[in-house]
CSV table of C-alpha atoms in Angstrom, one decimal:
chain,number,residue,atom,x,y,z
U,1,MET,CA,15.6,52.1,-88.4
U,2,THR,CA,12.3,50.4,-87.9
U,3,ASP,CA,11.9,52.3,-84.6
U,4,THR,CA,12.5,55.6,-86.3
U,5,ILE,CA,9.9,54.8,-89.0
U,6,THR,CA,7.4,53.8,-86.3
U,7,LYS,CA,7.9,57.0,-84.3
U,8,SER,CA,7.5,59.0,-87.4
U,9,ALA,CA,4.3,57.3,-88.3
U,10,LYS,CA,3.0,57.7,-84.8
U,11,THR,CA,3.9,61.4,-84.8
U,12,LYS,CA,2.1,61.7,-88.2
U,13,ALA,CA,-0.9,60.0,-86.8
U,14,GLU,CA,-1.0,62.2,-83.7
U,15,THR,CA,-0.7,65.2,-85.9
U,16,ASP,CA,-3.5,64.1,-88.0
U,17,GLN,CA,-5.7,63.8,-84.9
U,18,ILE,CA,-5.0,67.5,-84.0
U,19,PRO,CA,-7.8,69.7,-85.1
U,20,LEU,CA,-7.0,71.7,-88.3
U,21,GLU,CA,-7.2,75.0,-86.5
U,22,LEU,CA,-4.6,73.8,-83.9
U,23,GLN,CA,-2.1,72.3,-86.4
U,24,GLU,CA,1.4,73.8,-86.1
U,25,THR,CA,1.6,77.1,-87.8
U,26,PRO,CA,3.8,80.0,-86.9
U,27,LYS,CA,0.8,81.5,-85.0
U,28,THR,CA,-0.3,78.4,-83.1
U,29,ALA,CA,3.0,76.8,-82.1
U,30,GLY,CA,2.6,77.9,-78.5
U,31,TRP,CA,-0.9,76.7,-78.2
U,32,LEU,CA,0.0,73.4,-79.8
U,33,ARG,CA,2.8,72.7,-77.2
U,34,LEU,CA,0.4,73.5,-74.3
U,35,TYR,CA,-2.3,71.1,-75.8
U,36,GLU,CA,0.3,68.4,-76.2
U,37,SER,CA,1.5,68.7,-72.6
U,38,GLY,CA,-2.0,68.4,-71.1
U,39,ARG,CA,-2.8,65.5,-73.3
U,40,ARG,CA,0.3,63.6,-72.1
U,41,ARG,CA,-0.7,64.2,-68.5
U,42,LEU,CA,-4.1,62.7,-69.0
U,43,LEU,CA,-2.6,59.6,-70.8
U,44,THR,CA,-0.2,59.0,-68.0
U,45,LYS,CA,-3.0,58.5,-65.4
U,46,ALA,CA,-4.3,55.1,-64.5
U,47,PRO,CA,-7.4,54.1,-66.5
U,48,PRO,CA,-10.6,53.7,-64.5
U,49,GLN,CA,-11.4,50.2,-63.2
U,50,ILE,CA,-14.3,48.5,-65.0
U,51,GLU,CA,-16.5,46.5,-62.8
U,52,THR,CA,-17.4,43.1,-64.1
U,53,ALA,CA,-20.2,40.7,-63.1
U,54,ASN,CA,-17.7,38.3,-61.5
U,55,GLU,CA,-15.9,41.0,-59.3
U,56,PRO,CA,-17.6,42.0,-56.0
U,57,LYS,CA,-18.4,45.7,-55.5
U,58,LEU,CA,-16.4,47.3,-52.6
U,59,GLN,CA,-18.5,49.1,-50.0
U,60,HIS,CA,-17.5,52.4,-48.4
U,61,GLY,CA,-14.6,52.8,-50.7
U,62,GLY,CA,-12.9,49.9,-49.2
U,63,LYS,CA,-12.9,51.5,-45.6
U,64,THR,CA,-14.0,49.9,-42.3
U,65,PRO,CA,-17.7,50.7,-41.5
U,66,TRP,CA,-17.0,52.4,-38.1
U,67,GLY,CA,-20.5,54.0,-38.0
U,68,LEU,CA,-22.2,50.6,-38.0
U,69,ILE,CA,-19.8,49.2,-35.5
U,70,THR,CA,-20.1,52.0,-33.1
U,71,PHE,CA,-23.9,51.9,-33.4
U,72,VAL,CA,-24.0,48.2,-32.5
U,73,LEU,CA,-21.5,48.6,-29.6
U,74,LEU,CA,-22.8,51.9,-28.1
U,75,VAL,CA,-26.6,51.6,-28.9
U,76,LEU,CA,-27.9,48.3,-29.9
U,77,ILE,CA,-26.0,46.0,-27.4
U,78,PRO,CA,-26.7,48.2,-24.3
U,79,PHE,CA,-30.3,48.5,-25.3
U,80,LEU,CA,-30.7,44.7,-25.6
U,81,ALA,CA,-28.9,44.3,-22.3
U,82,SER,CA,-31.2,46.7,-20.5
U,83,LEU,CA,-34.2,45.1,-22.2
U,84,ILE,CA,-33.2,41.7,-20.9
U,85,TYR,CA,-32.5,43.1,-17.4
U,86,PHE,CA,-35.7,45.0,-16.9
U,87,ILE,CA,-38.0,42.3,-18.4
U,88,LEU,CA,-36.4,39.1,-17.1
U,89,ILE,CA,-34.0,40.0,-14.2
U,90,ALA,CA,-35.1,43.1,-12.3
U,91,SER,CA,-37.0,42.5,-9.0
U,92,ASP,CA,-40.3,44.2,-8.2
U,93,GLN,CA,-40.0,47.2,-5.9
U,94,TYR,CA,-43.0,48.4,-3.9
U,95,THR,CA,-43.5,52.0,-2.8
U,96,SER,CA,-45.4,53.1,0.4
U,97,GLU,CA,-46.2,56.8,0.6
U,98,ALA,CA,-47.1,58.9,3.6
U,99,ARG,CA,-48.0,62.6,3.9
U,100,PHE,CA,-47.6,64.7,7.0
U,101,ALA,CA,-46.8,68.3,8.1
U,102,VAL,CA,-45.0,70.0,10.9
U,103,ARG,CA,-47.4,72.4,12.6
U,104,SER,CA,-47.4,74.9,15.5
U,105,LEU,CA,-50.1,76.7,17.5
U,106,ALA,CA,-49.4,80.4,16.7
U,107,ASP,CA,-51.3,83.5,17.4
U,108,ASP,CA,-53.0,84.9,14.3
U,109,GLY,CA,-52.4,88.5,15.4
U,110,SER,CA,-56.0,89.4,15.8
U,111,SER,CA,-56.8,91.2,19.1
U,112,GLU,CA,-60.2,89.5,19.3
U,113,ARG,CA,-58.6,86.1,19.0
U,114,VAL,CA,-56.0,87.0,21.6
U,115,ASP,CA,-58.7,87.9,24.0
U,116,THR,CA,-60.6,84.7,23.4
U,117,GLY,CA,-57.5,82.6,23.3
U,118,ILE,CA,-58.3,81.2,19.9
U,119,MET,CA,-55.1,80.0,18.1
U,120,SER,CA,-54.6,79.4,14.4
U,121,MET,CA,-52.8,76.6,12.7
U,122,GLN,CA,-49.6,77.7,10.9
U,123,SER,CA,-47.2,75.6,9.0
U,124,SER,CA,-43.5,75.8,9.8
U,125,SER,CA,-41.7,75.4,6.6
U,126,GLN,CA,-38.3,75.8,8.3
U,127,ASP,CA,-39.0,72.9,10.6
U,128,ALA,CA,-40.3,70.9,7.6
U,129,TYR,CA,-36.9,71.3,6.0
U,130,VAL,CA,-35.3,70.1,9.3
U,131,VAL,CA,-37.4,66.9,9.2
U,132,THR,CA,-36.6,66.1,5.6
U,133,SER,CA,-32.9,66.6,6.2
U,134,PHE,CA,-33.2,64.4,9.2
U,135,ILE,CA,-34.8,61.6,7.1
U,136,HIS,CA,-31.9,61.7,4.7
U,137,SER,CA,-29.2,61.8,7.4
U,138,ALA,CA,-27.2,59.2,9.2
U,139,GLU,CA,-28.9,60.2,12.5
U,140,ILE,CA,-32.1,58.4,11.6
U,141,LEU,CA,-30.1,55.3,10.7
U,142,ARG,CA,-28.6,55.4,14.1
U,143,ARG,CA,-32.0,55.7,15.8
U,144,LEU,CA,-33.5,53.0,13.7
U,145,ASP,CA,-30.6,50.6,14.3
U,146,GLY,CA,-32.1,49.1,17.4
U,147,LYS,CA,-35.7,49.0,16.2
U,148,ILE,CA,-35.6,47.6,12.7
U,149,ASP,CA,-33.1,45.8,10.6
U,150,TYR,CA,-33.0,48.2,7.7
U,151,ARG,CA,-29.9,46.6,6.1
U,152,ALA,CA,-31.6,43.2,5.8
U,153,ILE,CA,-34.6,44.9,4.1
U,154,PHE,CA,-32.3,46.1,1.3
U,155,GLN,CA,-30.1,43.0,1.2
U,156,ARG,CA,-32.7,40.4,0.5
U,157,ASP,CA,-31.3,37.4,-1.3
U,158,ASP,CA,-34.4,37.2,-3.6
U,159,ALA,CA,-33.7,40.7,-4.9
U,160,ASP,CA,-31.7,41.0,-8.1
U,161,PHE,CA,-28.0,41.7,-7.8
U,162,LEU,CA,-28.1,45.2,-9.3
U,163,ALA,CA,-31.0,46.5,-7.1
U,164,ARG,CA,-30.1,45.1,-3.7
U,165,PHE,CA,-27.4,46.6,-1.5
U,166,ASP,CA,-24.0,44.9,-1.4
U,167,LYS,CA,-23.4,43.4,2.0
U,168,ARG,CA,-19.8,44.5,1.8
U,169,GLY,CA,-20.8,48.1,1.4
U,170,SER,CA,-19.7,50.7,3.9
U,171,HIS,CA,-21.9,52.9,6.1
U,172,GLU,CA,-21.4,55.8,3.7
U,173,ASP,CA,-22.3,53.7,0.7
U,174,PHE,CA,-25.5,52.6,2.4
U,175,LEU,CA,-26.4,56.2,3.2
U,176,LYS,CA,-26.3,57.0,-0.5
U,177,TYR,CA,-28.4,53.9,-1.2
U,178,TRP,CA,-30.8,55.0,1.5
U,179,MET,CA,-31.3,58.4,-0.1
U,180,LYS,CA,-32.3,56.7,-3.4
U,181,HIS,CA,-34.9,54.4,-1.9
U,182,VAL,CA,-36.2,56.7,1.0
U,183,VAL,CA,-37.2,60.0,-0.5
U,184,ALA,CA,-38.8,62.9,1.5
U,185,TYR,CA,-39.5,66.3,0.0
U,186,ILE,CA,-41.7,69.3,0.6
U,187,ASP,CA,-44.6,69.9,-1.7
U,188,GLY,CA,-44.5,73.6,-2.5
U,189,PRO,CA,-45.7,76.4,-0.3
U,190,SER,CA,-48.1,74.2,1.5
U,191,GLY,CA,-45.3,72.8,3.7
U,192,ILE,CA,-46.6,69.2,3.3
U,193,ILE,CA,-43.9,66.6,3.5
U,194,ILE,CA,-44.2,63.6,1.2
U,195,LEU,CA,-42.4,60.5,2.2
U,196,LYS,CA,-41.8,57.6,-0.2
U,197,VAL,CA,-40.2,54.3,0.9
U,198,GLN,CA,-39.3,51.8,-1.8
U,199,THR,CA,-38.3,48.2,-0.9
U,200,PHE,CA,-38.7,44.7,-2.3
U,201,THR,CA,-41.8,43.7,-0.4
U,202,PRO,CA,-45.0,45.6,0.5
U,203,GLU,CA,-44.7,44.8,4.2
U,204,ASP,CA,-41.1,46.1,4.4
U,205,SER,CA,-42.2,49.4,2.8
U,206,VAL,CA,-45.0,49.9,5.2
U,207,ASN,CA,-43.0,49.0,8.3
U,208,LEU,CA,-40.1,51.1,7.4
U,209,ALA,CA,-42.3,54.1,6.6
U,210,LYS,CA,-44.0,53.8,10.0
U,211,ALA,CA,-40.7,53.6,11.8
U,212,ILE,CA,-39.5,56.7,9.9
U,213,LEU,CA,-42.6,58.6,10.9
U,214,GLU,CA,-42.2,57.6,14.5
U,215,GLU,CA,-38.6,58.8,14.7
U,216,SER,CA,-39.6,62.0,12.9
U,217,GLU,CA,-42.3,62.7,15.5
U,218,LYS,CA,-39.8,62.1,18.3
U,219,LEU,CA,-37.4,64.6,16.6
U,220,VAL,CA,-40.2,67.3,16.4
U,221,ASN,CA,-41.0,66.8,20.1
U,222,GLU,CA,-37.3,67.1,21.0
U,223,LEU,CA,-37.1,70.3,19.0
U,224,THR,CA,-40.1,71.6,20.9
U,225,VAL,CA,-38.7,70.8,24.3
U,226,ARG,CA,-35.3,72.1,23.4
U,227,ALA,CA,-36.7,75.4,22.1
U,228,ARG,CA,-38.9,75.8,25.1
U,229,GLU,CA,-36.0,75.1,27.5
U,230,ASP,CA,-33.8,77.6,25.6
U,231,MET,CA,-36.5,80.2,25.7
U,232,MET,CA,-37.5,79.6,29.4
U,233,SER,CA,-34.1,79.1,30.9
U,234,SER,CA,-33.1,82.8,31.0
U,235,PHE,CA,-36.6,83.8,32.4
U,236,ARG,CA,-36.4,81.0,34.9
U,237,ASP,CA,-33.0,82.2,36.1
U,238,GLU,CA,-34.3,85.7,36.4
U,239,VAL,CA,-37.3,84.6,38.5
U,240,GLU,CA,-35.0,82.6,40.8
U,241,ARG,CA,-32.7,85.5,41.2
U,242,THR,CA,-35.4,88.0,42.0
U,243,ASP,CA,-37.0,85.5,44.3
U,244,ARG,CA,-33.8,85.2,46.3
U,245,LEU,CA,-33.6,89.0,46.6
U,246,TYR,CA,-37.2,89.2,47.7
U,247,GLN,CA,-36.8,86.5,50.3
U,248,ALA,CA,-33.7,88.3,51.6
U,249,ALA,CA,-35.6,91.6,51.9
U,250,LEU,CA,-38.4,89.9,53.8
U,251,GLY,CA,-35.8,88.4,56.1
U,252,ASN,CA,-34.3,91.8,56.8
U,253,LEU,CA,-37.7,93.2,57.5
U,254,ASN,CA,-38.6,90.4,59.9
U,255,ARG,CA,-35.3,90.8,61.8
U,256,PHE,CA,-35.9,94.6,62.0
U,257,GLN,CA,-39.4,94.1,63.3
U,258,GLN,CA,-38.2,91.7,65.9
U,259,GLY,CA,-35.4,94.0,67.0
U,260,SER,CA,-37.5,97.1,67.2
U,261,GLY,CA,-40.6,95.5,68.5
U,262,LEU,CA,-42.7,97.4,66.0
U,263,LEU,CA,-44.5,95.9,63.1
U,264,ASN,CA,-44.8,99.2,61.4
U,265,PRO,CA,-43.0,102.2,62.9
U,266,THR,CA,-44.7,104.6,60.6
U,267,GLU,CA,-48.1,103.7,61.9
U,268,GLN,CA,-46.6,103.8,65.4
U,269,ALA,CA,-45.3,107.3,64.8
U,270,GLN,CA,-48.7,108.3,63.5
U,271,GLN,CA,-50.4,107.0,66.7
U,272,LYS,CA,-47.8,108.9,68.9
U,273,GLY,CA,-48.4,112.0,66.8
U,274,THR,CA,-52.1,111.8,67.4
U,275,LEU,CA,-51.5,111.2,71.1
U,276,LEU,CA,-49.1,114.2,71.3
U,277,THR,CA,-51.7,116.4,69.7
U,278,GLY,CA,-54.3,115.4,72.2
U,279,LEU,CA,-51.9,116.0,75.1
U,280,LEU,CA,-51.0,119.4,73.8
U,281,GLY,CA,-54.7,120.3,73.6
U,282,ARG,CA,-55.2,119.3,77.2
U,283,LYS,CA,-52.1,121.2,78.2
U,284,LEU,CA,-53.4,124.4,76.7
U,285,GLU,CA,-56.8,123.9,78.4
U,286,MET,CA,-55.2,123.4,81.8
U,287,GLU,CA,-52.9,126.3,81.4
U,288,SER,CA,-55.9,128.5,80.6
U,289,GLN,CA,-57.6,127.4,83.8
U,290,ILE,CA,-54.5,127.9,85.8
U,291,PHE,CA,-54.1,131.4,84.4
U,292,VAL,CA,-57.7,132.2,85.4
U,293,LEU,CA,-57.1,131.0,88.9
U,294,ARG,CA,-53.9,133.1,89.2
U,295,GLN,CA,-55.8,136.1,88.1
U,296,ALA,CA,-58.4,135.5,90.7
U,297,LYS,CA,-55.8,135.1,93.4
U,298,ASN,CA,-56.9,131.5,94.1
U,299,THR,CA,-53.4,129.9,94.0
U,300,ASP,CA,-54.0,128.2,97.3
U,301,SER,CA,-57.2,126.5,96.3
U,302,PRO,CA,-57.4,122.7,95.8
U,303,ARG,CA,-58.4,123.3,92.2
U,304,TYR,CA,-55.2,125.2,91.5
U,305,ARG,CA,-53.1,122.5,93.0
U,306,GLN,CA,-54.9,119.8,91.1
U,307,LEU,CA,-54.5,121.6,87.8
U,308,SER,CA,-50.8,122.2,88.5
U,309,LEU,CA,-50.2,118.5,89.2
U,310,GLY,CA,-52.1,117.6,86.1
U,311,LEU,CA,-50.2,120.1,84.0
U,312,GLU,CA,-46.9,118.7,85.3
U,313,SER,CA,-48.0,115.2,84.4
U,314,ILE,CA,-49.0,116.2,80.9
U,315,ASN,CA,-45.7,118.0,80.3
U,316,GLN,CA,-43.8,114.8,81.3
U,317,GLN,CA,-45.9,112.8,78.9
U,318,ILE,CA,-45.4,115.3,76.1
U,319,ASP,CA,-41.6,115.3,76.7
U,320,GLY,CA,-41.6,111.5,76.7
U,321,ILE,CA,-43.4,111.3,73.4
U,322,ARG,CA,-41.2,114.0,71.9
U,323,SER,CA,-38.1,112.2,73.0
U,324,GLN,CA,-39.4,109.0,71.3
U,325,ILE,CA,-40.2,110.7,68.1
U,326,THR,CA,-37.4,113.2,67.7
U,327,GLY,CA,-34.9,112.2,70.4
U,328,GLY,CA,-31.2,111.7,69.7
U,329,ALA,CA,-31.0,108.2,71.2
U,330,ASP,CA,-30.4,105.2,69.0
U,331,ALA,CA,-33.7,103.8,70.1
U,332,SER,CA,-35.7,106.9,69.1
U,333,LEU,CA,-38.7,106.5,66.9
U,334,ALA,CA,-37.1,108.7,64.2
U,335,ASN,CA,-34.1,106.4,63.8
U,336,VAL,CA,-36.5,103.4,63.8
U,337,ILE,CA,-38.6,105.0,61.1
U,338,SER,CA,-35.4,105.9,59.1
U,339,ASN,CA,-34.1,102.3,59.3
U,340,PHE,CA,-37.6,100.9,58.6
U,341,ALA,CA,-37.8,103.1,55.4
U,342,VAL,CA,-34.6,101.6,54.1
U,343,VAL,CA,-35.7,98.0,54.9
U,344,GLU,CA,-39.2,98.6,53.5
U,345,THR,CA,-37.8,100.2,50.3
U,346,ASP,CA,-35.6,97.1,49.7
U,347,ARG,CA,-38.6,94.9,50.2
U,348,VAL,CA,-40.8,96.8,47.9
U,349,VAL,CA,-38.2,97.0,45.1
U,350,ALA,CA,-37.4,93.3,45.5
U,351,GLU,CA,-41.1,92.5,45.4
U,352,LYS,CA,-41.6,94.6,42.2
U,353,LEU,CA,-38.6,92.9,40.5
U,354,TYR,CA,-40.0,89.5,41.4
U,355,GLU,CA,-43.4,90.3,40.1
U,356,ALA,CA,-42.0,91.6,36.8
U,357,ALA,CA,-39.8,88.5,36.4
U,358,ARG,CA,-42.7,86.2,37.2
U,359,ARG,CA,-44.9,88.1,34.7
U,360,ASN,CA,-42.2,87.8,32.0
U,361,TYR,CA,-41.8,84.1,32.7
U,362,ASP,CA,-45.6,83.5,32.4
U,363,GLN,CA,-45.7,85.4,29.1
U,364,ALA,CA,-42.7,83.5,27.8
U,365,PHE,CA,-44.3,80.2,28.8
U,366,ALA,CA,-47.5,81.1,26.9
U,367,ALA,CA,-45.4,82.1,23.9
U,368,ALA,CA,-43.5,78.8,24.0
U,369,LEU,CA,-46.8,76.9,24.2
U,370,ARG,CA,-48.0,78.7,21.1
U,371,LYS,CA,-44.8,77.9,19.3
U,372,ALA,CA,-44.9,74.2,20.2
U,373,LEU,CA,-44.3,72.0,17.2
U,374,TYR,CA,-46.1,68.7,16.5
U,375,LEU,CA,-46.2,66.4,13.6
U,376,THR,CA,-49.6,65.8,11.9
U,377,VAL,CA,-49.9,62.7,9.7
U,378,PHE,CA,-53.0,62.9,7.4
U,379,VAL,CA,-52.0,60.1,4.9
U,380,ASN,CA,-50.7,57.0,6.7
U,381,PRO,CA,-48.5,54.5,5.0
U,382,ALA,CA,-50.6,52.0,3.1
U,383,LEU,CA,-49.8,48.5,2.0
U,384,PRO,CA,-49.0,48.7,-1.8
U,385,GLU,CA,-50.8,46.2,-4.0
U,386,GLU,CA,-48.6,46.3,-7.1
U,387,ALA,CA,-45.0,47.2,-7.8
U,388,LEU,CA,-44.5,50.6,-9.4
U,389,TYR,CA,-40.8,49.9,-10.2
U,390,PRO,CA,-39.1,49.0,-12.3
U,391,ARG,CA,-40.7,50.3,-15.4
U,392,ARG,CA,-40.0,47.3,-17.5
U,393,PHE,CA,-40.8,48.7,-20.9
U,394,LEU,CA,-40.5,52.5,-20.4
U,395,SER,CA,-37.0,52.3,-18.9
U,396,PRO,CA,-35.4,50.4,-21.9
U,397,VAL,CA,-37.1,52.8,-24.3
U,398,LEU,CA,-35.7,55.8,-22.5
U,399,ILE,CA,-32.3,54.2,-22.4
U,400,MET,CA,-32.5,53.5,-26.1
U,401,LEU,CA,-33.4,57.2,-26.8
U,402,GLY,CA,-30.6,58.4,-24.6
U,403,LEU,CA,-28.0,56.2,-26.3
U,404,LEU,CA,-29.2,57.0,-29.7
U,405,THR,CA,-29.1,60.7,-29.0
U,406,ALA,CA,-25.5,60.4,-27.7
U,407,TRP,CA,-24.4,58.3,-30.6
U,408,THR,CA,-25.9,60.7,-33.1
U,409,ILE,CA,-24.1,63.7,-31.5
U,410,LEU,CA,-20.8,61.8,-31.6
U,411,ALA,CA,-21.3,60.7,-35.2
U,412,LEU,CA,-22.0,64.3,-36.3
U,413,ALA,CA,-19.0,65.6,-34.4
U,414,TRP,CA,-16.8,63.0,-36.0
U,415,ALA,CA,-18.1,63.8,-39.4
U,416,SER,CA,-17.4,67.5,-38.8
U,417,VAL,CA,-13.8,66.7,-37.9
U,418,GLU,CA,-13.4,64.6,-41.0
U,419,ASP,CA,-14.7,67.4,-43.2
U,420,HIS,CA,-12.2,69.8,-41.7
U,421,ARG,CA,-9.4,67.4,-42.4
U,422,LEU,CA,-10.3,67.2,-46.1
């Protein structure tokens, strides 16, 4: 009974709290029920917590501060570690620098300079790339192996453990380490090669740089000799081949001359032709005289008999010369001249071939000399006075900036993911 009275009183009190315009009437019954439903929902929610002076205030809504933790782990600690290493632990590294170029004596294309033999200096960029590639290759390590202990240079016990090369490292690992401490590159279109050698002592840097320059110069000389041999080998073979042909032709001509007994059958034929012409002239003269004596009926005179005997002798000589020149025998001068023409033609052709091959060889040799490579060093390795590496303050700052940038990007990405979840 008491509960019923209490509920009635409570209902009456709640009704009194309802604004006059929302009290239950036939028109406002629906609005009153909606108002009461919303009011009950609000009353069922937990009341807000009231902070007191004795209760500590919760940070971050009671969540773990992952941002601060990641900043310490990913940025602050690595920065402090790098700072300690570069300032207190890192060993000094000295750099020795050399500058050189690969040059060749090349014709500048001017006709005047060709006539005077003046050559111009031209840089060979392609050969410069060959030299830089050689310096960064395992071949130079093989060549330096018997001249300088390059592993001991980079495995010094007084160097810090991070900078020196591990004694247990393989040959491939050392080649990677070598490419970091021995740097060679071409400075733009000038073709100048800049060599930088970085070790733990000034003396080691200079000695190693000099050894590298020495091996590079040997490589350039080898390239020159190899290119010259490749260029000259074919011309040399042609000269030798044509020389053999020429010597064989000379041998055939010598044997022919010894067999025929004539040094030059053509000249011999010319001489016989001249002699034959003279004999024919005398024959005509004597025949004319004999004809005159016959007309004078002096055939019994001594003069007639003398002319007749002389004419007979001249006819024999003419027949002999004609048989030598145009006779059918194997030993006739015509056959000798024919065989001589063949032998002499072979000799002339072989001689011309040999002369052309020799001329080509001389021209190729001159071109090879103009293309000869050589290494010109105009900045020799110098003893460094101070260590350029490590950069004890700049390196930690750069590491700090890099870590901070990476951490900021990760934090922004994580915040973006969290926003999409909400």
